[in-house]
Short mmCIF file of C-alpha atoms (C1' of nucleotides) in Angstrom, two decimals:
data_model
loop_
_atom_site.label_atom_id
_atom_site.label_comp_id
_atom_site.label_asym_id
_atom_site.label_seq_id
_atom_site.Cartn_x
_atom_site.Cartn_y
_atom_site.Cartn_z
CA UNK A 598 0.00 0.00 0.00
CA UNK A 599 2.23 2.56 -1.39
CA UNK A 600 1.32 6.32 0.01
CA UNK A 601 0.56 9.38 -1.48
CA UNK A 602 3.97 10.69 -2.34
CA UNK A 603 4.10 14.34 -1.72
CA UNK A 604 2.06 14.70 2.09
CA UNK A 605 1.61 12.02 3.94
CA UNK A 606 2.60 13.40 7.07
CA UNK A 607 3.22 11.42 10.18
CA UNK A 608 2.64 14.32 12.60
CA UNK A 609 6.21 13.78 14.49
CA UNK A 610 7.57 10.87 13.23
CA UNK A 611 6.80 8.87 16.36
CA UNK A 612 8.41 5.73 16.04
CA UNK A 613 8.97 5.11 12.58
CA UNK A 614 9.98 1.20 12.82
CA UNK A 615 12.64 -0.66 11.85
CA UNK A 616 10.86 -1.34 8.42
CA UNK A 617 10.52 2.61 7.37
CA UNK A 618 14.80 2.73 7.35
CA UNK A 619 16.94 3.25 5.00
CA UNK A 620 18.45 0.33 4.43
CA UNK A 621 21.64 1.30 5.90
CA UNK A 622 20.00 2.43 8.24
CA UNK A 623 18.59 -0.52 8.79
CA UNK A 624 21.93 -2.27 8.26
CA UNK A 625 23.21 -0.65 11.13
CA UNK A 626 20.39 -0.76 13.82
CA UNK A 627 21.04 -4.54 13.20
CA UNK A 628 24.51 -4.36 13.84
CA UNK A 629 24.17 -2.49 16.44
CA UNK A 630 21.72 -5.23 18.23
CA UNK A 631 24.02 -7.71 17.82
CA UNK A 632 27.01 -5.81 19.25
CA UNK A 633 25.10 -5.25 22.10
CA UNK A 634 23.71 -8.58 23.02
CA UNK A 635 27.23 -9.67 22.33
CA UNK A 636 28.74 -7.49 24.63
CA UNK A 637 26.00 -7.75 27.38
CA UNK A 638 26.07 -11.63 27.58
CA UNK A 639 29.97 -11.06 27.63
CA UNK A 640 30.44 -7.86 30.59
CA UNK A 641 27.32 -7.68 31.69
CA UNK A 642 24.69 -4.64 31.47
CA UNK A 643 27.06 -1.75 32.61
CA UNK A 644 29.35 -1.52 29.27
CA UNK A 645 29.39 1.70 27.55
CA UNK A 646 27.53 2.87 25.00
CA UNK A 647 30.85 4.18 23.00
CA UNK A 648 32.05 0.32 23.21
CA UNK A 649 28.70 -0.87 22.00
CA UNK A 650 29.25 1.57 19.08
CA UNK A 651 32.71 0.86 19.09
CA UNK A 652 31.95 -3.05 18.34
CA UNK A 653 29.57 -2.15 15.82
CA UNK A 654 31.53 -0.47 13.96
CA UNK A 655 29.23 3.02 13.82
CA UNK A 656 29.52 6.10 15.48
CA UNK A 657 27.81 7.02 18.59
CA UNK A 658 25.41 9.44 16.90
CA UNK A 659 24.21 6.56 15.25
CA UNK A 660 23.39 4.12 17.79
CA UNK A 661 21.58 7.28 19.75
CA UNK A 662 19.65 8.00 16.72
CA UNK A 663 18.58 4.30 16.59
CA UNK A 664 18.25 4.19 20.17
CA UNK A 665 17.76 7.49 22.01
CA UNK A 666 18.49 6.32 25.67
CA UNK A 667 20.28 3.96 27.51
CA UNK A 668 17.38 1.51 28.61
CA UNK A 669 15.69 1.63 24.90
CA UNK A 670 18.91 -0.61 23.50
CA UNK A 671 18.83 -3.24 26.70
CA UNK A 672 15.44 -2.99 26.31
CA UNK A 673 15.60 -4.07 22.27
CA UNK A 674 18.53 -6.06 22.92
CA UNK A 675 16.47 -8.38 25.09
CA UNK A 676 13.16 -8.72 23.42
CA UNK A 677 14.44 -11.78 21.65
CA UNK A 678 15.63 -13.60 24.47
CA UNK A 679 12.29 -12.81 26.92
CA UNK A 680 10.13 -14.47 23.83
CA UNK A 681 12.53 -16.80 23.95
CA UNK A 682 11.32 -17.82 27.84
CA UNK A 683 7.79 -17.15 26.77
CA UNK A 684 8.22 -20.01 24.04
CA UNK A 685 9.40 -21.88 26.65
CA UNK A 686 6.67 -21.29 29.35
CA UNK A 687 4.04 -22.37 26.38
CA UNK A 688 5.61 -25.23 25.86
CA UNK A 689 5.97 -26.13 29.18
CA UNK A 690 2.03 -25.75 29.96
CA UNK A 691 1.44 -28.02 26.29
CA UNK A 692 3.70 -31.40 28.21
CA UNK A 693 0.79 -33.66 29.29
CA UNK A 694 3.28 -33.90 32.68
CA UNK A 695 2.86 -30.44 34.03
CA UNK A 696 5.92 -31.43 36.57
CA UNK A 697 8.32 -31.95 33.66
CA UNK A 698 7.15 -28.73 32.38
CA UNK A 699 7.72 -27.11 35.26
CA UNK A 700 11.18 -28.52 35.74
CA UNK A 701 12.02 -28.12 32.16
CA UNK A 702 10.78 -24.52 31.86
CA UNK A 703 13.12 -23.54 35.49
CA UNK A 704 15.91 -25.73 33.75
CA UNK A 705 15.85 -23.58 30.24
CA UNK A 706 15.47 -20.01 31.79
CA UNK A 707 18.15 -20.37 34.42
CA UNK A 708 20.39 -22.02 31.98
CA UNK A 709 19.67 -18.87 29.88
CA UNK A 710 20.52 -16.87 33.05
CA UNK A 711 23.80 -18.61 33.25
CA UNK A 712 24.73 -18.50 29.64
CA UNK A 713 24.22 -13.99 29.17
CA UNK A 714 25.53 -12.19 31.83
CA UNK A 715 23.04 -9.34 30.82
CA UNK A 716 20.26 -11.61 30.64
CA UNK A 717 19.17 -11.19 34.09
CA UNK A 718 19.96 -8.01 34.61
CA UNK A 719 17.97 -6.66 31.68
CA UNK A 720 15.42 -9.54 32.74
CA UNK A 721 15.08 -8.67 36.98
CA UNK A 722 16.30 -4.63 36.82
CA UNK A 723 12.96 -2.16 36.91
CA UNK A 724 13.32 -0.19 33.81
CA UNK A 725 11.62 3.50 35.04
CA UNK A 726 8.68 3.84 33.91
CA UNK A 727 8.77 1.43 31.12
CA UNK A 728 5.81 -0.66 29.66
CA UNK A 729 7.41 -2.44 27.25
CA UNK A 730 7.44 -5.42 29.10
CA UNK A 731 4.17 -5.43 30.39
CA UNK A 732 2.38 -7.44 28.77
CA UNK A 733 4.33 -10.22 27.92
CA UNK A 734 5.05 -10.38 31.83
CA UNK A 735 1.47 -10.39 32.72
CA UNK A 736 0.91 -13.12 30.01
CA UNK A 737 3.44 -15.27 31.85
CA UNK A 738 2.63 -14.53 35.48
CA UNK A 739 -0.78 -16.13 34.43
CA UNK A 740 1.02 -19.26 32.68
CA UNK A 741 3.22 -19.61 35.78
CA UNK A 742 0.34 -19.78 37.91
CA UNK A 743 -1.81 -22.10 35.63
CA UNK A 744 1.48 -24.69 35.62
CA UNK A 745 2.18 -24.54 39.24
CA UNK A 746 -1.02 -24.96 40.15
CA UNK A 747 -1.30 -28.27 37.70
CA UNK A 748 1.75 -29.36 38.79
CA UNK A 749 0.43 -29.38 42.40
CA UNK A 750 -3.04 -31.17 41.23
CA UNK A 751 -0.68 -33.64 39.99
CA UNK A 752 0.70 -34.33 43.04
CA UNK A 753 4.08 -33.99 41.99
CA UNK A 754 4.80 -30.24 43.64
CA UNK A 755 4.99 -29.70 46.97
CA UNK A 756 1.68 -27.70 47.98
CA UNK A 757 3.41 -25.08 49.91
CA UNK A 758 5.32 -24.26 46.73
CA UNK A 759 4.37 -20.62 45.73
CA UNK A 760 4.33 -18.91 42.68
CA UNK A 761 7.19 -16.44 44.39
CA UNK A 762 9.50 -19.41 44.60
CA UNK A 763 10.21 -19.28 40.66
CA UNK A 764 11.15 -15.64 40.95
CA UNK A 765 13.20 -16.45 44.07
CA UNK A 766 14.80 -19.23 42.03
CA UNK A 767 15.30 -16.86 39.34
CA UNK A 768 17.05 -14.37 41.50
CA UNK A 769 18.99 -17.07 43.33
CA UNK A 770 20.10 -18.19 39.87
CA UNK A 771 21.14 -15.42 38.89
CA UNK A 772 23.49 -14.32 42.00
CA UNK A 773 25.27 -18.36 40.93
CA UNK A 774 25.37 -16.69 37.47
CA UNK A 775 26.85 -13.32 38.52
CA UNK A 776 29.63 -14.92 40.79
CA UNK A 777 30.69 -17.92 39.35
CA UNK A 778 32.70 -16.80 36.38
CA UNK A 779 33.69 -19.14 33.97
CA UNK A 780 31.90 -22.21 35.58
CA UNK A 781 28.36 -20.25 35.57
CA UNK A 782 26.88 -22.74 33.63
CA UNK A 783 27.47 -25.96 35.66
CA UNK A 784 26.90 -24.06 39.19
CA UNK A 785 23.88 -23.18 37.75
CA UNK A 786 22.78 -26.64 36.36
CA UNK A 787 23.72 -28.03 40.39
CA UNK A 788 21.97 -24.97 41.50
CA UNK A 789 18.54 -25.49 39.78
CA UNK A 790 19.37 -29.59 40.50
CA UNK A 791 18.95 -28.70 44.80
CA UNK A 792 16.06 -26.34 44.37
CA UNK A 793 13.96 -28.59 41.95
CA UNK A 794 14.48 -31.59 44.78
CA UNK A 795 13.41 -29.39 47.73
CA UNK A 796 9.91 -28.77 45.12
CA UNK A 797 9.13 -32.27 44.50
CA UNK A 798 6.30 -33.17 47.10
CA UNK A 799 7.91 -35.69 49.16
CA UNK A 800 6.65 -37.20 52.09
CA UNK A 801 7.97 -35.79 55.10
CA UNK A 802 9.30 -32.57 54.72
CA UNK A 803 9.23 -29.69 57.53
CA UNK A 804 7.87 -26.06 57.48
CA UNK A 805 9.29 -24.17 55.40
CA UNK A 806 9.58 -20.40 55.74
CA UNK A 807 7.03 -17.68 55.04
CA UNK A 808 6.35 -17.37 51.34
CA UNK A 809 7.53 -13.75 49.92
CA UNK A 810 4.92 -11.94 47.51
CA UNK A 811 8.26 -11.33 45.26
CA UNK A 812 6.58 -9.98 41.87
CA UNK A 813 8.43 -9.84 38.65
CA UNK A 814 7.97 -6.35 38.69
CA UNK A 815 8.66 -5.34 42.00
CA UNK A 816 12.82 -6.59 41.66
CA UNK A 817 15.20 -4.67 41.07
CA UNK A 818 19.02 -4.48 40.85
CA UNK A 819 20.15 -2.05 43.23
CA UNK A 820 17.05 0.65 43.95
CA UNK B 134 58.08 0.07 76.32
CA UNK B 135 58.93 3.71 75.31
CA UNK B 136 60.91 4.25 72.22
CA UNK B 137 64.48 6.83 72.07
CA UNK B 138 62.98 10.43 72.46
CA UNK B 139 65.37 11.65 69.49
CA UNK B 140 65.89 9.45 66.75
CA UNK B 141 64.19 6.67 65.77
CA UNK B 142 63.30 6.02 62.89
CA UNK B 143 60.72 3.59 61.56
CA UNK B 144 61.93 3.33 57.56
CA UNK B 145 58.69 4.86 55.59
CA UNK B 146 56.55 4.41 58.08
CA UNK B 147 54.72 1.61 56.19
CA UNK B 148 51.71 1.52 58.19
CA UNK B 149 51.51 3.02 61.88
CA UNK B 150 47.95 1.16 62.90
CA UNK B 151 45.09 2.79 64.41
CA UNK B 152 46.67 2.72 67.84
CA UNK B 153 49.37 5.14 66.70
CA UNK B 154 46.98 8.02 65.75
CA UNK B 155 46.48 10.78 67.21
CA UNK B 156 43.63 11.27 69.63
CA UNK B 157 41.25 13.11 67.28
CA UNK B 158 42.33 11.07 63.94
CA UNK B 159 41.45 7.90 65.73
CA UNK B 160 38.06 8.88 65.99
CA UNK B 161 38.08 10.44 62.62
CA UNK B 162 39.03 6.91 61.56
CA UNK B 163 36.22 5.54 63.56
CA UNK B 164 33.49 7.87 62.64
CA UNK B 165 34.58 6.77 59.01
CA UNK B 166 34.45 3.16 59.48
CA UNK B 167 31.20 3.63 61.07
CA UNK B 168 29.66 5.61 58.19
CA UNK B 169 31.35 3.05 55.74
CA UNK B 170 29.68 0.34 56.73
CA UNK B 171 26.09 2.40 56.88
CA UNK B 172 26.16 2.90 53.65
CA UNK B 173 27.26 0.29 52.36
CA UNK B 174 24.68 -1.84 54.55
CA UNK B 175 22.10 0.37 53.15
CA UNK B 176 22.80 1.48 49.25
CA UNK B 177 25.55 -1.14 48.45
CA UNK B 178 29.11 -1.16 48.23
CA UNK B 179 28.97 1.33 45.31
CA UNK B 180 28.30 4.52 47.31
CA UNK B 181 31.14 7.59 46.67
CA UNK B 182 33.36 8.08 48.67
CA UNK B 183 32.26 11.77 49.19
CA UNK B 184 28.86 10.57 50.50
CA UNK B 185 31.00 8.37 53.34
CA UNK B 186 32.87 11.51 53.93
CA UNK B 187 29.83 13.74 54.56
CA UNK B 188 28.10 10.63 56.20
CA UNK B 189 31.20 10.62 58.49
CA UNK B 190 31.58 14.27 58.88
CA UNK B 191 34.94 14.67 57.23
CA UNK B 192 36.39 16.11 54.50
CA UNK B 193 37.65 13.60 51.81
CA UNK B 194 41.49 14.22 52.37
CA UNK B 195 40.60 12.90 55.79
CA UNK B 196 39.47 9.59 54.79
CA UNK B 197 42.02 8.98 51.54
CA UNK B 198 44.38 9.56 54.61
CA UNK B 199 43.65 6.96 56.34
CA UNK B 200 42.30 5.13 54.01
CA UNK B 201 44.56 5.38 50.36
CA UNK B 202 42.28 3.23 48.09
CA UNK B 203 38.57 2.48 47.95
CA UNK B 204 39.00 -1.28 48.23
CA UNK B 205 41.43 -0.48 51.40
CA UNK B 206 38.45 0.83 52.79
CA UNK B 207 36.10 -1.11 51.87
CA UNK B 208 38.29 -4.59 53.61
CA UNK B 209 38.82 -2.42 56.41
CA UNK B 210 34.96 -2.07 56.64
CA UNK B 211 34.20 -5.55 56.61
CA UNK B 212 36.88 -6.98 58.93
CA UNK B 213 34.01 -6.84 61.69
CA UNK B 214 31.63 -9.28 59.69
CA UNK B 215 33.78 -11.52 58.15
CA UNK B 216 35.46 -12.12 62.18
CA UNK B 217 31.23 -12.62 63.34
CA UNK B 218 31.17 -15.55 60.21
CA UNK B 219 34.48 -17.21 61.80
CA UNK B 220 32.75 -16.99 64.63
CA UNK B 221 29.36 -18.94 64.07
CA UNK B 222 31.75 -21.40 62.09
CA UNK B 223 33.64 -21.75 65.47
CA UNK B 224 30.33 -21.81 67.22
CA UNK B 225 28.85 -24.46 64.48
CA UNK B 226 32.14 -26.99 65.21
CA UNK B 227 31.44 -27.22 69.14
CA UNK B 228 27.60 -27.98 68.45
CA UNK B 229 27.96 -31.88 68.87
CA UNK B 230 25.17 -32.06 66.63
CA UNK B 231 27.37 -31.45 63.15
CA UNK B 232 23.95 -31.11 61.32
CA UNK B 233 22.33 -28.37 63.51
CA UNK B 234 25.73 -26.70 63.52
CA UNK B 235 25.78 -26.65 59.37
CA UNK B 236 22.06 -25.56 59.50
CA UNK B 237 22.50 -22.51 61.97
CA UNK B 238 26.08 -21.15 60.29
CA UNK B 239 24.14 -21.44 56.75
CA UNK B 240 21.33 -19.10 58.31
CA UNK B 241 22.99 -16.80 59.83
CA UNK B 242 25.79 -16.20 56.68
CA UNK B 243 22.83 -15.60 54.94
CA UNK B 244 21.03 -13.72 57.00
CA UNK B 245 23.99 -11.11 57.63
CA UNK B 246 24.25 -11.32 53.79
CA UNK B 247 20.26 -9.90 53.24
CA UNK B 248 20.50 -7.45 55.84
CA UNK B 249 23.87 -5.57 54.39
CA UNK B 250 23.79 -5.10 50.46
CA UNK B 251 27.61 -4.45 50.98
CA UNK B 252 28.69 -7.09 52.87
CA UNK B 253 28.89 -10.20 50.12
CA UNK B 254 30.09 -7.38 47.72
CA UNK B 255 32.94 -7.05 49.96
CA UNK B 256 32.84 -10.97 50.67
CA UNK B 257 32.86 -12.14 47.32
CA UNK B 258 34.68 -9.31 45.59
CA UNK B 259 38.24 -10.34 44.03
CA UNK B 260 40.45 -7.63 45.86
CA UNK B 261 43.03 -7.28 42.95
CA UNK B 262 46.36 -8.52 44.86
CA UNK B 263 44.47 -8.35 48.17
CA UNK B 264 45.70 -10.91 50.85
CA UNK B 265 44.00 -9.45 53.41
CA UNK B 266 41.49 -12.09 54.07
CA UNK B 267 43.79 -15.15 53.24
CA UNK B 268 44.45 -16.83 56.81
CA UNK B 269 40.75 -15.96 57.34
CA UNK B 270 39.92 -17.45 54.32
CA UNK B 271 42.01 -20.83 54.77
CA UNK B 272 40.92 -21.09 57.94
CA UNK B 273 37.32 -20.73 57.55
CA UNK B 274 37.53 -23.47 54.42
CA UNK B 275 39.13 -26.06 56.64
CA UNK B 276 36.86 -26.03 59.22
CA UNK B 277 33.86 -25.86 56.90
CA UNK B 278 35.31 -28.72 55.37
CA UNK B 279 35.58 -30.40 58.88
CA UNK B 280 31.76 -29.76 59.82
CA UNK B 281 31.30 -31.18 56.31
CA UNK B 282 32.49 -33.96 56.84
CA UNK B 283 31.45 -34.84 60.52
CA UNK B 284 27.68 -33.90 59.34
CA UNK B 285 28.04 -36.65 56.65
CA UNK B 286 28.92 -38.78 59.00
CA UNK B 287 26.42 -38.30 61.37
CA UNK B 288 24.13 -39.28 58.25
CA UNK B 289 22.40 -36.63 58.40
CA UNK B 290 24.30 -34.57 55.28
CA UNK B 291 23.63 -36.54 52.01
CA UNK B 292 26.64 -38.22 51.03
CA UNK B 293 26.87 -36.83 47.16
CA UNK B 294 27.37 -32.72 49.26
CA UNK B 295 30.21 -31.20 48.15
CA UNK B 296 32.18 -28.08 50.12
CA UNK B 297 31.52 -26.14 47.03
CA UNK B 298 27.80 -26.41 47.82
CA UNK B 299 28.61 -23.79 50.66
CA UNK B 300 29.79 -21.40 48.36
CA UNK B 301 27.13 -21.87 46.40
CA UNK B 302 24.36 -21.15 48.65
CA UNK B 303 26.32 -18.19 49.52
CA UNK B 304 26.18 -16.87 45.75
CA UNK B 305 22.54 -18.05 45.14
CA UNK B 306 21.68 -16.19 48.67
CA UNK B 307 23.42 -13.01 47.42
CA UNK B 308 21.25 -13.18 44.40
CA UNK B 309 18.41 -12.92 46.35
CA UNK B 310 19.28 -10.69 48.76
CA UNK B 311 20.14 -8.10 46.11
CA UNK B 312 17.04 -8.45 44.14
CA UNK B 313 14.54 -8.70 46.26
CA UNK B 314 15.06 -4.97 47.69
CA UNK B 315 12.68 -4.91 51.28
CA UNK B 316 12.15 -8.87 51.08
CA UNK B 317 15.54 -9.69 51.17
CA UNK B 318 15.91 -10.76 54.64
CA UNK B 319 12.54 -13.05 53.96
CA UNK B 320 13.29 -14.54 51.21
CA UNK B 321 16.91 -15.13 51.74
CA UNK B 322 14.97 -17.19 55.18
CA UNK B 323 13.12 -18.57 52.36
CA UNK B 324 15.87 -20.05 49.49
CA UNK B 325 17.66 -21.41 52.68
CA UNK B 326 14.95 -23.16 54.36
CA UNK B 327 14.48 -25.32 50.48
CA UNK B 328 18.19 -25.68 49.97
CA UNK B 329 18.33 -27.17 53.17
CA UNK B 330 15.68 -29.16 52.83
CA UNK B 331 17.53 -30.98 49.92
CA UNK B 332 20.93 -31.06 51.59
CA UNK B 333 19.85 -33.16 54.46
CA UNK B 334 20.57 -36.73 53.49
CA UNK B 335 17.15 -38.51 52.64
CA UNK B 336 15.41 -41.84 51.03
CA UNK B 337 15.38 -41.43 47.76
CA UNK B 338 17.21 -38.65 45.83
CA UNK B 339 17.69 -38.90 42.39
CA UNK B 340 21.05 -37.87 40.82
CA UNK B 341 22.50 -34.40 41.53
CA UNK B 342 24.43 -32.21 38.24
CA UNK B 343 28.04 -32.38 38.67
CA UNK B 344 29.78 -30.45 41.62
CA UNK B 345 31.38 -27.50 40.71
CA UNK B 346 34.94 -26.31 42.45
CA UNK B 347 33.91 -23.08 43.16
CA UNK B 348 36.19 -21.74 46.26
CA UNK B 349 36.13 -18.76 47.72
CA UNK B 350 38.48 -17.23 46.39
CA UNK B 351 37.93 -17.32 42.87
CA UNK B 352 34.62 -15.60 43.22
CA UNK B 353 34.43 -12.57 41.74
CA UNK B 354 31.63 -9.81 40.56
CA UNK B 355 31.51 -8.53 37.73
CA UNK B 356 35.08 -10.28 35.95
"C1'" DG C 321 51.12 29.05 77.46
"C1'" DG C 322 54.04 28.13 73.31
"C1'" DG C 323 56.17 25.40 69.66
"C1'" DT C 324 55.86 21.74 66.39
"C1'" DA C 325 54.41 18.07 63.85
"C1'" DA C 326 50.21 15.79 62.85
"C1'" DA C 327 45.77 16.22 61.03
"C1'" DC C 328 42.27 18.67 58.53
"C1'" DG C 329 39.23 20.03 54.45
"C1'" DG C 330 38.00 22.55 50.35
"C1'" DA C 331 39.65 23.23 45.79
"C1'" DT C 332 41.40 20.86 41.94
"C1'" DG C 333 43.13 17.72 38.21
"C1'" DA C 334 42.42 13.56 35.61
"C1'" DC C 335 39.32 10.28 33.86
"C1'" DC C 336 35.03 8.12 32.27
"C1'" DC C 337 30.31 8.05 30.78
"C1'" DT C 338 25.94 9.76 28.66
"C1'" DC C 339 24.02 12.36 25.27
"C1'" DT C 340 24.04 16.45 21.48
"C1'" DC C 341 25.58 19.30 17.46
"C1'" DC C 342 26.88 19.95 12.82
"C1'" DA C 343 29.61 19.53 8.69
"C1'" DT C 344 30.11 15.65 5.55
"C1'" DT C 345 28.78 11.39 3.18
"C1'" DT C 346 25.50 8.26 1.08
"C1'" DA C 347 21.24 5.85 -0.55
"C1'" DG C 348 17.16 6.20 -3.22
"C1'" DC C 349 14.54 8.23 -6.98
"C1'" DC C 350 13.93 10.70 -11.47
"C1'" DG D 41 24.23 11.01 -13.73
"C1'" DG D 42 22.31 14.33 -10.53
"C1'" DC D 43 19.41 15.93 -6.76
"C1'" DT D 44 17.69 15.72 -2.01
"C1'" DA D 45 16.67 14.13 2.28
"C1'" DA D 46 18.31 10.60 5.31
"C1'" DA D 47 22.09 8.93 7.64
"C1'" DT D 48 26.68 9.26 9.47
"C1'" DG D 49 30.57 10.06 12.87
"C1'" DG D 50 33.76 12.69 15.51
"C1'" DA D 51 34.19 16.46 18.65
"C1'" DG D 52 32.54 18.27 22.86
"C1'" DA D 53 29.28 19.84 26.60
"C1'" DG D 54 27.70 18.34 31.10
"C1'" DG D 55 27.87 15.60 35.12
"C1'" DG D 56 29.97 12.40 38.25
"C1'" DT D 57 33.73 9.84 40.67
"C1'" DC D 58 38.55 8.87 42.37
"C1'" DA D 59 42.47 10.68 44.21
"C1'" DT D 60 45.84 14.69 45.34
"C1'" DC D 61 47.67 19.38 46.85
"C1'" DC D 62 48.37 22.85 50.05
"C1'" DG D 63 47.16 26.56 53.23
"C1'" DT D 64 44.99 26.36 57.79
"C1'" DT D 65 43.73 24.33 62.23
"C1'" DT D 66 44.45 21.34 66.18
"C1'" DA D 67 46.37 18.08 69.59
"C1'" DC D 68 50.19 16.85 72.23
"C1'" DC D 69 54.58 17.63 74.90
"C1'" DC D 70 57.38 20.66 77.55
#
DNA sequence: GGGTAAACGGATGACCCTCTCCATTTAGCC
DNA sequence: GGCTAAATGGAGAGGGTCATCCGTTTACCC
């Protein structure tokens, strides 16, 4: 649907999408992306932008034109991996065993965690007074809950699991990712191993401590 | 044992220890030990030094006096905690019950970890070409490695728990206790209470993922 | 009380990071 | 091939932190 060629005009050029680029332009906003996953999952979120732009080979003007603050790039940079866990999540709730699901879906996202040092970060930090996450989050807050609460029908989790306990899993992952330098990956996989035991139901197991209303919204890095 | 009024002379005076001060610098170096480790209990170990200075009352010169780096500060700072966690491990050896003695030193680490967002900073952090902590360090691994041991014994440890575990709690703990901002202290109850759970030796527990040789030393931030 | 060396603190330099400006280059269309 | 608007990139403003310098103040000893 080609448009009228002399006015057709977008009152301020909102957000004219990837697709209205030059294709340099576009080029570049892709190479940018890359550079800046690759350099997140290697030093973390705090890496400059200039090495970002650096490793992209463009100037900084360009990655601020493509990207006009800080949290809009981590926030692009991660989109793929968060549908990434989403895909997960659905699969997880389509296995007829909702406790393999469960464990597989914990497995997959903290191996994620383990493999991107700016995963979590860009996952877990509050991004101020962003929305762009919001409704994918909400979508799988309500999967979470549907699985853990199948998973408990089942008789395979422990009934004073609650839905918390994935975020705390998630943020005790991600301290085992943080710290554990080059052997992230296995601490991780021994990591998720312990926690996914203590969840099984099993038949005599004592009290555990007060449940935490942790939300995935509500963490934060530092704040 | 007074020293010769006139002349003698210590080489470069390499370091003349807080008992050496004068009257009012002593409690200048006390004021900013005390501030230190406010702020870093309450924002994290990444506060300015100018904020510890104001905190403290003094002017910066005062505290790079005493004080010539930020990570000299920063083990200074800590000292205090890291002596309290020898001292539950020493507590934890003379409980003849090994297995309450590994559960109550695993609490309270991890409780003094969620209630100072500094302290496993400082704990964990590499100290580039720090000894500082080494005897502590040594020290504390053989005798966690002794309650380790005795505990599996008793039976009550599973048999497949490996030293490294420790450290790992302590890195999954400080994930939690940094993210989960005024929950910390209940979730970090939380995370321990399950990891316990599956470290006490029981029935039927399947496989565990490799051990990792994480020691506590080689932990590190951000590197 | 007076002398002296220790201690003090504000100003300052050096460095790094985020984000902007503008002269120059380049892609897309006729 | 030439025109035009889009796109580019380096230089630099602005803000923040670490660490130092030096003129002034203060504690300690006699």
């Amino acid at each position: 649907m080609p448009a009228q060629p002399s006015h057709n005009p977008p009152p301020v050029t909102p957000d004219p999408g990837p697709e209205a680029l030059r294709a340099d332009a576009r080029e570049n906003r892709e190479r940018i992306l890359r550079a800046a996953r690759e350099a997140y999952a290697l030093h973390g979120i705090d890496v400059p932008i200039s090495a970002i732009a650096r490793r992209a080979g463009v100037g900084v003007a360009t990655l601020y034109r493509r990207f006009p603050t800080r949290t809009s790039l981590i926030t692009e940079a991660f989109t793929e991996q968060l549908t990434e866990c989403a895909g997960a999540l659905d699969e997880a709730l389509e296995d007829p065993d909702p406790w393999r699901g469960f464990c597989t879906v914990l497995r997959k996202v903290c191996a994620m965690q383990a493999a991107d040092r700016g995963f979590t970060h860009a996952f877990l930090a509050r991004f101020p007074g962003d929305t762009a996450y919001a409704g994918e989050r909400d979508r799988a807050e309500e999967g979470l809950a549907l699985l853990v609460r199948r998973a408990k029908e089942a008789g395979a989790l422990r009934p004073d699991f609650d839905v918390s306990d994935v975020v705390l899993t998630l943020l005790a992952n991600n301290g085992v990712a943080n710290g554990a330098g080059p052997q992230a990956a296995a601490a991780s996989r021994r990591l998720v191993g312990y926690l996914l035991e203590s969840f099984r139901a099993g038949p005599a197991t004592g009290p555990l401590p007060q449940p935490v209303g942790l939300e995935l919204d509500r963490l934060g890095g530092t704040g």
